[in-house]
Coordinates of C-alpha atoms in Angstrom, one line a residue:
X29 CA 52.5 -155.9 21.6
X30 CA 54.3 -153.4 23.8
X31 CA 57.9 -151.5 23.2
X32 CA 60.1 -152.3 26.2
X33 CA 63.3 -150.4 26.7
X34 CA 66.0 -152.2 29.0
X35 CA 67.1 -148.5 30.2
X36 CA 64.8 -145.2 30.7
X37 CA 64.4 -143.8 27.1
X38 CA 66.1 -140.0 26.9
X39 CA 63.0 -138.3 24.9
X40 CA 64.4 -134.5 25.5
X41 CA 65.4 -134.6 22.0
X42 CA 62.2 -135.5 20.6
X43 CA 59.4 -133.2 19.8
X44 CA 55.6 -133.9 20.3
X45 CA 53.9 -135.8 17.5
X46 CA 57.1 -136.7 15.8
X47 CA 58.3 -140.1 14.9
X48 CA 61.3 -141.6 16.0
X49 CA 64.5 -144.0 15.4
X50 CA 66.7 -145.6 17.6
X51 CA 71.0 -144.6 16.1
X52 CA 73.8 -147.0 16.7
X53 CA 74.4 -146.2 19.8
X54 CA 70.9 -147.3 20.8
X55 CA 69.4 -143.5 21.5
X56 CA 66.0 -142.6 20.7
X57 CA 65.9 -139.4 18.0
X58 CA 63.7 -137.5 16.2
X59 CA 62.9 -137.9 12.2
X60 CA 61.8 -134.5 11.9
X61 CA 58.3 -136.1 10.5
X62 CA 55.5 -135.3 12.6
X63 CA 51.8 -136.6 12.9
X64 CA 49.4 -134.1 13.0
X65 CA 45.5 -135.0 12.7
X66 CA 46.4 -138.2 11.2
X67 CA 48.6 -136.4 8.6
X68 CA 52.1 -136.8 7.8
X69 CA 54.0 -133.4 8.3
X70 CA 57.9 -132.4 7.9
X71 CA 60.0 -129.1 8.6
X72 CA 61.5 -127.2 5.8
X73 CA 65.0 -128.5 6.2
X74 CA 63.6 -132.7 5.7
X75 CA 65.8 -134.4 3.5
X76 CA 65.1 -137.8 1.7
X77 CA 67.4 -139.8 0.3
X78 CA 67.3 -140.2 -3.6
X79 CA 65.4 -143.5 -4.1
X80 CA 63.1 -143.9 -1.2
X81 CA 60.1 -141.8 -2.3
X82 CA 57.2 -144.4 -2.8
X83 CA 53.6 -143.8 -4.0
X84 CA 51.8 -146.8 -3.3
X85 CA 53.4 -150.1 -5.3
X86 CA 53.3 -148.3 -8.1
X87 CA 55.2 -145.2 -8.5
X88 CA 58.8 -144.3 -7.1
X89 CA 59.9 -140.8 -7.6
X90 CA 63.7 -139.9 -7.4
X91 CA 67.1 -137.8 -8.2
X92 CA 68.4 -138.6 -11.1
X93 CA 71.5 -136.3 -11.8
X94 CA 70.0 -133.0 -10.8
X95 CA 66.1 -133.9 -12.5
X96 CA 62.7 -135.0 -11.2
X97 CA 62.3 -138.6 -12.2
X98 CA 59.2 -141.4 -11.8
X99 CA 59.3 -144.6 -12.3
X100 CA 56.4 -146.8 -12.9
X101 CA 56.7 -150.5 -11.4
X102 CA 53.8 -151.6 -13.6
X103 CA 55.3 -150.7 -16.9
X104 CA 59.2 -150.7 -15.6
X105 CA 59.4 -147.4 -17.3
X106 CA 61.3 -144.0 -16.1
X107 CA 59.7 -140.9 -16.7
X108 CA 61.6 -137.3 -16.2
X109 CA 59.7 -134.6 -15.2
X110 CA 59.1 -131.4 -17.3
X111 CA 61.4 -128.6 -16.4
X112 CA 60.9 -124.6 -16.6
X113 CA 63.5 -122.4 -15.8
X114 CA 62.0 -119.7 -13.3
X115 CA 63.4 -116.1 -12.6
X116 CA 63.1 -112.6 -11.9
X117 CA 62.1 -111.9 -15.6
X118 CA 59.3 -115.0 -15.6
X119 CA 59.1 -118.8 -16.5
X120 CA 61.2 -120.2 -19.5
X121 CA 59.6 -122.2 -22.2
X122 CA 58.9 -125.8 -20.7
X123 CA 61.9 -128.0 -22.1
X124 CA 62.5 -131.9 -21.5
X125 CA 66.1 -133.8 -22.5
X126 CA 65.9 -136.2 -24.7
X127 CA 68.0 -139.3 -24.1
X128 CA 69.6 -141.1 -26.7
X129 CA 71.2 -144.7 -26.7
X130 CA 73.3 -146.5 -23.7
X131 CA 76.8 -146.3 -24.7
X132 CA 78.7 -149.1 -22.7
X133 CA 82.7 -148.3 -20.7
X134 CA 83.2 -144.7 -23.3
X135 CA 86.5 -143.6 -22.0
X136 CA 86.7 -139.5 -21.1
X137 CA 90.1 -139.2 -19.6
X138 CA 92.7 -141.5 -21.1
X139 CA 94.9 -144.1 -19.7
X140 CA 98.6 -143.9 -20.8
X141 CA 99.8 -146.2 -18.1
X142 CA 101.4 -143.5 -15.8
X143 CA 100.7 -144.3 -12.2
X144 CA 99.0 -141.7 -9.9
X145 CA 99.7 -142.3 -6.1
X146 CA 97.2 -141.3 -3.4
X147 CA 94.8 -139.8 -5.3
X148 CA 91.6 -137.9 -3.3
X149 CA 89.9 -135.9 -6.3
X150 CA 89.1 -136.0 -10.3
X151 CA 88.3 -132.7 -11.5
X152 CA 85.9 -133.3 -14.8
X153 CA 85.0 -130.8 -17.2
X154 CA 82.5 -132.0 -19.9
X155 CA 82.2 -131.2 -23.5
X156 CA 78.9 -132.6 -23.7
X157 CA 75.3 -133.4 -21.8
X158 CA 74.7 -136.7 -21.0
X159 CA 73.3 -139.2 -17.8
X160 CA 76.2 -141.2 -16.6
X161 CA 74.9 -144.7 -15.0
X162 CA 78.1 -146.0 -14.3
X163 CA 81.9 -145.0 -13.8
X164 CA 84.9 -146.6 -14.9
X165 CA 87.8 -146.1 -12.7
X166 CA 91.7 -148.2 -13.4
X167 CA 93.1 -149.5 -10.1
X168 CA 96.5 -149.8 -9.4
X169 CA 96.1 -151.9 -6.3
X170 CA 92.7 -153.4 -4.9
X171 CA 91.1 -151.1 -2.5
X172 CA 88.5 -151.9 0.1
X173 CA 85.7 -149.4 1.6
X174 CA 85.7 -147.6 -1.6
X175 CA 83.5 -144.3 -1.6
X176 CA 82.7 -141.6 -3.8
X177 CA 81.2 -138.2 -3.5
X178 CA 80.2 -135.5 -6.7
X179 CA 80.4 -132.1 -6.4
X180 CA 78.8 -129.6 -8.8
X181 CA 79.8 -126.3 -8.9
X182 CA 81.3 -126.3 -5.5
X183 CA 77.8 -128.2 -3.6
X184 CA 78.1 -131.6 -2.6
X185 CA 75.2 -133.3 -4.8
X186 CA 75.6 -137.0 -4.9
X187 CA 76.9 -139.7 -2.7
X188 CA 77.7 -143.7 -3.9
X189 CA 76.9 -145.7 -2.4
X190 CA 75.3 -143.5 0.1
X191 CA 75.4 -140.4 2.2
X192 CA 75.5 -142.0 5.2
X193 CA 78.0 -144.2 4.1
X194 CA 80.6 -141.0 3.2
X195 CA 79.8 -139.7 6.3
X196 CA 80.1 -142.8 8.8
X197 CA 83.4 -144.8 7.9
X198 CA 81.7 -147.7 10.1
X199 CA 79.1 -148.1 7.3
X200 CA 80.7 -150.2 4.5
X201 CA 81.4 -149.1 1.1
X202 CA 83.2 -150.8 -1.9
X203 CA 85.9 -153.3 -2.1
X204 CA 87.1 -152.6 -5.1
X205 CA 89.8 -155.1 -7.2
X206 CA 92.9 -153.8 -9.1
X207 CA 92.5 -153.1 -12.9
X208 CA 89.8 -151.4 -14.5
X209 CA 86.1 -151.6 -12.4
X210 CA 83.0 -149.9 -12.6
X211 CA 80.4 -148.5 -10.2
X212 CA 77.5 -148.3 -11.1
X213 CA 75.4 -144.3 -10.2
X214 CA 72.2 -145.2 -8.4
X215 CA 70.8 -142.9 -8.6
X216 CA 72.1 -141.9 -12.4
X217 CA 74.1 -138.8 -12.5
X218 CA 74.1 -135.8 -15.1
X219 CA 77.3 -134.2 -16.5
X220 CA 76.3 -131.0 -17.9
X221 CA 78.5 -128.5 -19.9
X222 CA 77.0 -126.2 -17.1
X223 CA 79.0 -128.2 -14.6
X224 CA 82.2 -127.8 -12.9
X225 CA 82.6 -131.6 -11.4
X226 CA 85.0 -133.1 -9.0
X227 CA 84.9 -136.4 -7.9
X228 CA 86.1 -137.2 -4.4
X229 CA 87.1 -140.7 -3.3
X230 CA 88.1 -142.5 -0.5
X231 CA 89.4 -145.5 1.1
X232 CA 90.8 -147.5 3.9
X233 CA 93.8 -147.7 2.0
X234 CA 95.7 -145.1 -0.1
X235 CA 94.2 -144.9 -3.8
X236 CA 96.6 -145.5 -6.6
X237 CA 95.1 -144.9 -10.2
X238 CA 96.1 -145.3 -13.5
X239 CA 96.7 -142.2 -15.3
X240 CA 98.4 -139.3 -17.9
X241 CA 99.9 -138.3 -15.3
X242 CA 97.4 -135.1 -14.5
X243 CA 94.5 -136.9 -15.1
X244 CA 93.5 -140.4 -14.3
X245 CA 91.8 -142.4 -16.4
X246 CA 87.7 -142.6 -16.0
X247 CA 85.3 -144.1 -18.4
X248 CA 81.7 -144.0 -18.4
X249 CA 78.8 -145.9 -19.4
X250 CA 76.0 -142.9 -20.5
X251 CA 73.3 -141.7 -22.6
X252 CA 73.6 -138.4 -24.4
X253 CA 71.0 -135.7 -23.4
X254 CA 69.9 -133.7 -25.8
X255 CA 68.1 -130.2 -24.7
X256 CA 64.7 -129.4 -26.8
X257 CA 61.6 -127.4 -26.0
X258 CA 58.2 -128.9 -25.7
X259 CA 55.4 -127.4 -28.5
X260 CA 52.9 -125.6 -26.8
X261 CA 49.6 -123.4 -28.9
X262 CA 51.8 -120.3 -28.3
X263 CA 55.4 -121.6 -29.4
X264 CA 57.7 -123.3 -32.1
X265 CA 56.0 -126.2 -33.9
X266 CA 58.7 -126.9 -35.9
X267 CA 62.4 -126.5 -35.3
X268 CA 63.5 -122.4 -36.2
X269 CA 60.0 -121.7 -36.6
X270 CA 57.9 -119.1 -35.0
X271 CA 53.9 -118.7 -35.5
X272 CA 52.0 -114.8 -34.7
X273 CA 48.5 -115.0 -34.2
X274 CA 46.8 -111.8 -33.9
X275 CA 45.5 -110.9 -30.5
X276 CA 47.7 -114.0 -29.0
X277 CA 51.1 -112.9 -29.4
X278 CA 53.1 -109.9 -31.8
X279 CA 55.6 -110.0 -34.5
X280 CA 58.1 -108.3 -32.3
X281 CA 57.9 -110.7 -30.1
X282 CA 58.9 -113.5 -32.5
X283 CA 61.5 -111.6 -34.1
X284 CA 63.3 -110.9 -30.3
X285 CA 62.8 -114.7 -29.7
X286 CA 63.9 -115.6 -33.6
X287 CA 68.2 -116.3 -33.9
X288 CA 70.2 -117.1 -37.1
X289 CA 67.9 -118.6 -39.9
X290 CA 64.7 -118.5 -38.2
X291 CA 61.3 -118.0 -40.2
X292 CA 58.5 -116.0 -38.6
X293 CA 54.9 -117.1 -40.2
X294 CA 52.5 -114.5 -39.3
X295 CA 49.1 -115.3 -39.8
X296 CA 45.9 -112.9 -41.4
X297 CA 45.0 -110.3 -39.1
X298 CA 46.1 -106.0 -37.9
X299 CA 48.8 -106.1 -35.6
X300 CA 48.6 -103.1 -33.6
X301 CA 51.6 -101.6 -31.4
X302 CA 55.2 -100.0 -31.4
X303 CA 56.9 -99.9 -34.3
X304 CA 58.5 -102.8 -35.3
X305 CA 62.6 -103.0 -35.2
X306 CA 64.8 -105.9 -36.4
X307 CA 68.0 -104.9 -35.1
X308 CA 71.2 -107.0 -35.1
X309 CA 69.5 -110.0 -37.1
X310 CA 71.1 -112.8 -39.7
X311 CA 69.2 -114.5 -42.4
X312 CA 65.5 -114.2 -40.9
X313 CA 62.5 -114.7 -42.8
X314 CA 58.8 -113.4 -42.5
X315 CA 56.5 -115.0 -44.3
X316 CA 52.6 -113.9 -44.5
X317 CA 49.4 -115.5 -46.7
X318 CA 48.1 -114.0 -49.6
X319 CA 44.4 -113.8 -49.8
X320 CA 43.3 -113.8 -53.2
X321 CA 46.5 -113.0 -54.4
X322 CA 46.8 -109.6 -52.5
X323 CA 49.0 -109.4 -48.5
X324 CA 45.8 -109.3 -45.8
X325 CA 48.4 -109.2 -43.0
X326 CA 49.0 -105.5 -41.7
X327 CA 51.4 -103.3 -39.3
X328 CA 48.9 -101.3 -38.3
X329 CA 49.5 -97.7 -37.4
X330 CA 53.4 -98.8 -36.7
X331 CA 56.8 -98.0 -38.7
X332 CA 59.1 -100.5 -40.0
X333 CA 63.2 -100.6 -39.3
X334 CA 65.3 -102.6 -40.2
X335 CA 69.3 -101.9 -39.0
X336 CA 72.5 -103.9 -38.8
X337 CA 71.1 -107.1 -40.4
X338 CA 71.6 -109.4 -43.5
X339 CA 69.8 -111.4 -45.5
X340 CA 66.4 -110.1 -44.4
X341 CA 63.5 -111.7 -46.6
X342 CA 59.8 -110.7 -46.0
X343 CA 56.8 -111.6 -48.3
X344 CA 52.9 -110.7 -48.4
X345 CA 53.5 -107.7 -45.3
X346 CA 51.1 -104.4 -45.7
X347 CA 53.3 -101.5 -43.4
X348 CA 51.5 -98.2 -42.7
X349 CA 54.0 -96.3 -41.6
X350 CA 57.6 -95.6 -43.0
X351 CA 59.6 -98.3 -43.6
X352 CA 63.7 -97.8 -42.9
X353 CA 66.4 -99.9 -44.0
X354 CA 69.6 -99.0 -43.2
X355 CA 73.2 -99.5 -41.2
X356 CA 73.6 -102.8 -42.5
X357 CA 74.9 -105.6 -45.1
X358 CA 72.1 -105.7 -47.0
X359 CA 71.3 -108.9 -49.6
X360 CA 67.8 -108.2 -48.1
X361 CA 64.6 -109.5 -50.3
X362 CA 61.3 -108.1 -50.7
X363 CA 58.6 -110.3 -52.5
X364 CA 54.6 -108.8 -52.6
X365 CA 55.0 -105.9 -49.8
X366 CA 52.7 -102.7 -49.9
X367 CA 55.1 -100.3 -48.5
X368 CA 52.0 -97.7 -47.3
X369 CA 54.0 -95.5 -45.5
X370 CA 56.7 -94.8 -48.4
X371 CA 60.7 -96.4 -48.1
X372 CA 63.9 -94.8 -47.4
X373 CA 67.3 -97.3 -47.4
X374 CA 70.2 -95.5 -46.1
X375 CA 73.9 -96.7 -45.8
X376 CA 73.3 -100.6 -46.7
X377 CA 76.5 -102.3 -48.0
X378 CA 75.1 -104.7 -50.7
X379 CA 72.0 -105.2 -53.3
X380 CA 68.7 -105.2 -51.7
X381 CA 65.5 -106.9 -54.2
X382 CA 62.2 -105.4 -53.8
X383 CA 59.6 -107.8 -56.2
X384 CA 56.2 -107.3 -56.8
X385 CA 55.9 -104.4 -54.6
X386 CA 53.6 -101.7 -54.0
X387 CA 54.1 -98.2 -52.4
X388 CA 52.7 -95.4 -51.3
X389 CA 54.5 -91.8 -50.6
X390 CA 58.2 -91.6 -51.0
X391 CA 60.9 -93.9 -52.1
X392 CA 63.9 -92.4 -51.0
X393 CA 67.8 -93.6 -51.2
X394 CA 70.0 -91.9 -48.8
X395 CA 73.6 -90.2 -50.6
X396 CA 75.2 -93.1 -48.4
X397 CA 73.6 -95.9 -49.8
X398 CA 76.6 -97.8 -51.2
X399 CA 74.7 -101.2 -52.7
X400 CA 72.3 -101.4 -55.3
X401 CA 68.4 -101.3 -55.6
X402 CA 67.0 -103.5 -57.9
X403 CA 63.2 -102.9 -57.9
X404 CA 61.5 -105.8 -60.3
X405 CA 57.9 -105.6 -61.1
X406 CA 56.6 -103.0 -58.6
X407 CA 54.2 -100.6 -58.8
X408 CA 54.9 -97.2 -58.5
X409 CA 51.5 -95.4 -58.4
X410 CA 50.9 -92.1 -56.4
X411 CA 55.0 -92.7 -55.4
X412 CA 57.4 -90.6 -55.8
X413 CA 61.1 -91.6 -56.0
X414 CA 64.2 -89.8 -54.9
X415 CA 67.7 -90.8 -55.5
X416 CA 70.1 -89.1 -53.7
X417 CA 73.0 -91.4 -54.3
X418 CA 74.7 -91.8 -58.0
X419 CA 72.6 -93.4 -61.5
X420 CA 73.9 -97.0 -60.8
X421 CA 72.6 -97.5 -57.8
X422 CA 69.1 -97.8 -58.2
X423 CA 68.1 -100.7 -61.2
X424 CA 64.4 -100.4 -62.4
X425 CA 62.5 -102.8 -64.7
X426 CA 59.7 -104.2 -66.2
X427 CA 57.5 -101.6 -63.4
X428 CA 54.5 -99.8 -63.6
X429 CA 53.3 -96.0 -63.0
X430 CA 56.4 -94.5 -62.8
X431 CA 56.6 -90.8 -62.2
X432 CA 57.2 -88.8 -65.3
X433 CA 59.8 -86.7 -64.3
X434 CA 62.0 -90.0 -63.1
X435 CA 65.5 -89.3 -62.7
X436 CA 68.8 -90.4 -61.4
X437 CA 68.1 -94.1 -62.2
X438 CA 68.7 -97.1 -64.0
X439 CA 65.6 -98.5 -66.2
X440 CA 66.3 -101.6 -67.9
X441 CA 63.5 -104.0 -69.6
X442 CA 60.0 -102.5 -70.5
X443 CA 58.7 -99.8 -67.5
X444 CA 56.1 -97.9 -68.1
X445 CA 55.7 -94.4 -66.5
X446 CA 52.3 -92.9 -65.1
X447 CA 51.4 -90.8 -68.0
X448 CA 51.4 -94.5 -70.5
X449 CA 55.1 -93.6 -72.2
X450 CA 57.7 -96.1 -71.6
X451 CA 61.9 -95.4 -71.5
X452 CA 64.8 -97.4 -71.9
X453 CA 68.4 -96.8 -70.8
X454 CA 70.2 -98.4 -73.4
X455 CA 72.6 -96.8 -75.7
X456 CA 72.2 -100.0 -78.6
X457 CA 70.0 -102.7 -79.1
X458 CA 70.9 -105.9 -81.1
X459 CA 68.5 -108.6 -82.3
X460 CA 70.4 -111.3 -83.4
X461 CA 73.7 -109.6 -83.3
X462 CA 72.4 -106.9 -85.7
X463 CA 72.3 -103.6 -84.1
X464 CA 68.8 -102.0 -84.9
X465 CA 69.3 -98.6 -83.3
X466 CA 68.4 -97.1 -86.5
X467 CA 64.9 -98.6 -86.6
X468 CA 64.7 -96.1 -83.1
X469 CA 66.0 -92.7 -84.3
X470 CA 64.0 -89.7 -84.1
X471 CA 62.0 -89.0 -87.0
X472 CA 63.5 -85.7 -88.2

């Protein structure tokens, strides 16, 4: 079978190897697709429509509102496409958005009956993701060669029902009736709270919607998206939860990454490195194993601070170097540490709980320490404590080896001191309402 032209073909503006298509005018053109060696090549600047990508019978891959999506003919499934943000600083976690149910004409812009003549634009600003499959638009009088175009943060990004169609008024669009109708987004289209959106329209004839009076009425048919990372060996296994592994990734790391009631889980192992800050943190937790009842997870060789937070709560932690707390509003919890590097809290607003704790050097409080220290069930051997600030800020009982020549603080309950005396700073004692400071007296 031979190609026969009825006039000499004009091939100047087609390139060797490259395919061809006859326009309405009947002129040949090139596709920008070239063979070369019995492969299929393009230029940079080749653009395919949304929905014409086919692999085989099988697979179709498409636009859908700003996303990578297959769809499987076999199983009539659609698939999206895992995304990862990339930038100067590296790759983002990998993240994929959940839909959730179709949700059938939802109206976003009222109606209140007031008619809006001539209209060209929508401007849309939304409060929420979701994939939009079809638009609801109320018509004032019918329209005929209806077409629509969607602009996202000032780039033209979709066209319905086509590109072409927006662009050459001889291809036909919709003829649309008067009263509500819908058109339905193929492919689907994504309003983001990222986006800025305005809808332009067009027609043969003016377009008269039903309005507010600034804003016409649009409903939608759409799924919600929902925006959630995908577990990896490395990341979150469970929502506000970070894992450290030792020589796989570092407790500072986790505690940048951690935000407002996050829990850190740090596994057995020496962590080695700079010295650790939490700095500006909320209600964060950091939780290690116990092995044999005694911390086996270390800071090794690195300090400890901890500045302009709250509610910080750590358990089962060895630190070998000093450990600060200070600048912040305290309500911090302590439970099982080994403070190996001593402790000093400066200007911290509220109580701070240190239970079942060990220590080694120094415990100092700063003269600006304005909340109170309870220390319950610690161990104070080989530690010396320094109180700078007044008697009731520092509450001691039912702890062990205290230094003998203690001062400045609070004991309450049974502590006994290094040298096996104990002390108790109480000025009565009552057992059963019957005061029994007698029974205590110095014998004379």
């Amino acid at each position: 079978m031979g190609l026969y032209f009825s006039n000499t073909p004009d091939l100047t503006k087609v390139k060797e190897n490259e395919l061809m298509y006859k326009d309405t005018n009947g002129d040949l053109k090139g596709t920008g697709i070239f063979i070369k060696d019995n492969i299929i090549v393009s230029t940079k600047d080749l653009e395919l429509p949304p929905n014409t990508l086919h692999l085989g019978d099988n697979i179709e891959i498409h636009e859908n509102g700003g996303f990578i999506e297959n769809t499987t003919n076999t199983l009539n499934k659609r698939y999206l496409l895992l995304d990862y943000q990339n930038s100067n600083v590296g790759t983002s976690k990998p993240i994929y958005y959940k839909r959730e149910f179709l949700e059938i004409n939802v109206t976003i812009q009222e109606d209140n009956s007031t008619i809006m003549n001539n209209i060209t634009e929508i401007n849309i600003t939304p409060t929420q993701d979701e994939e939009v499959s079809k638009v609801y638009f109320s018509l004032v009088e019918p329209v005929t060669n209806f077409k629509t175009k969607l602009e996202v943060n000032g780039k033209d990004v979709a066209y319905y029902p086509s590109k072409n169609s927006w662009n050459d008024n001889t291809i036909q669009g919709y003829n649309l009736s008067n009263g509500i109708v819908g058109i339905d987004l193929k492919p689907h289209f994504s309003f983001l709270t990222d986006y800025n959106i305005k809808i332009y329209i067009k027609a043969d004839n003016n377009i008269n919607l039903n309005g507010n009076g600034t804003i016409p009425y649009l409903a939608v048919d759409r799924q919600k998206i929902s925006k959630l990372e995908v577990v990896t060996e490395n990341q979150q296994l469970l929502s506000n939860t970070h894992y450290v592994n030792q020589n796989k990734n570092d407790i500072q790391d986790a505690i940048n990454e951690a935000s407002y009631r996050d829990i850190i889980y740090v596994a057995q192992g020496l962590y080695d490195g700079l010295d650790i800050n939490i700095n500006n943190k909320n209600e964060l937790a950091i939780v290690c194993p116990l092995v044999a009842g005694s911390p086996s997870t270390q800071i090794n060789n690195r300090a400890l601070n901890i500045t302009n937070s709250l509610r910080i709560k750590m358990g089962n932690l060895r630190v070998e170097k000093l450990t600060t707390i200070r600048g912040g509003t305290g309500r911090h919890y302590f439970n099982n540490m080994n403070f190996l590097g001593g402790l000093t809290i400066g200007n911290e607003s509220n109580f701070i709980i240190l239970q079942g704790c060990e220590f080694s050097g120094t415990v100092t409080i700063n003269s600006d320490f304005a909340g109170v220290l309870y220390c319950i069930n610690c161990n104070f051997q080989d530690t010396n404590i320094i109180n700078n600030s007044t008697l009731q800020h520092v509450i001691i009982t039912q702890c062990t080896n205290l230094p003998p020549a203690l001062n400045n603080v609070y004991l309450a309950g049974l502590n006994s001191f290094s040298n096996m005396s104990s002390r108790l700073d109480v000025t009565s004692i009552y057992i059963n309402g019957v005061n029994i400071n007698n029974i205590f007296q110095p014998k004379q």
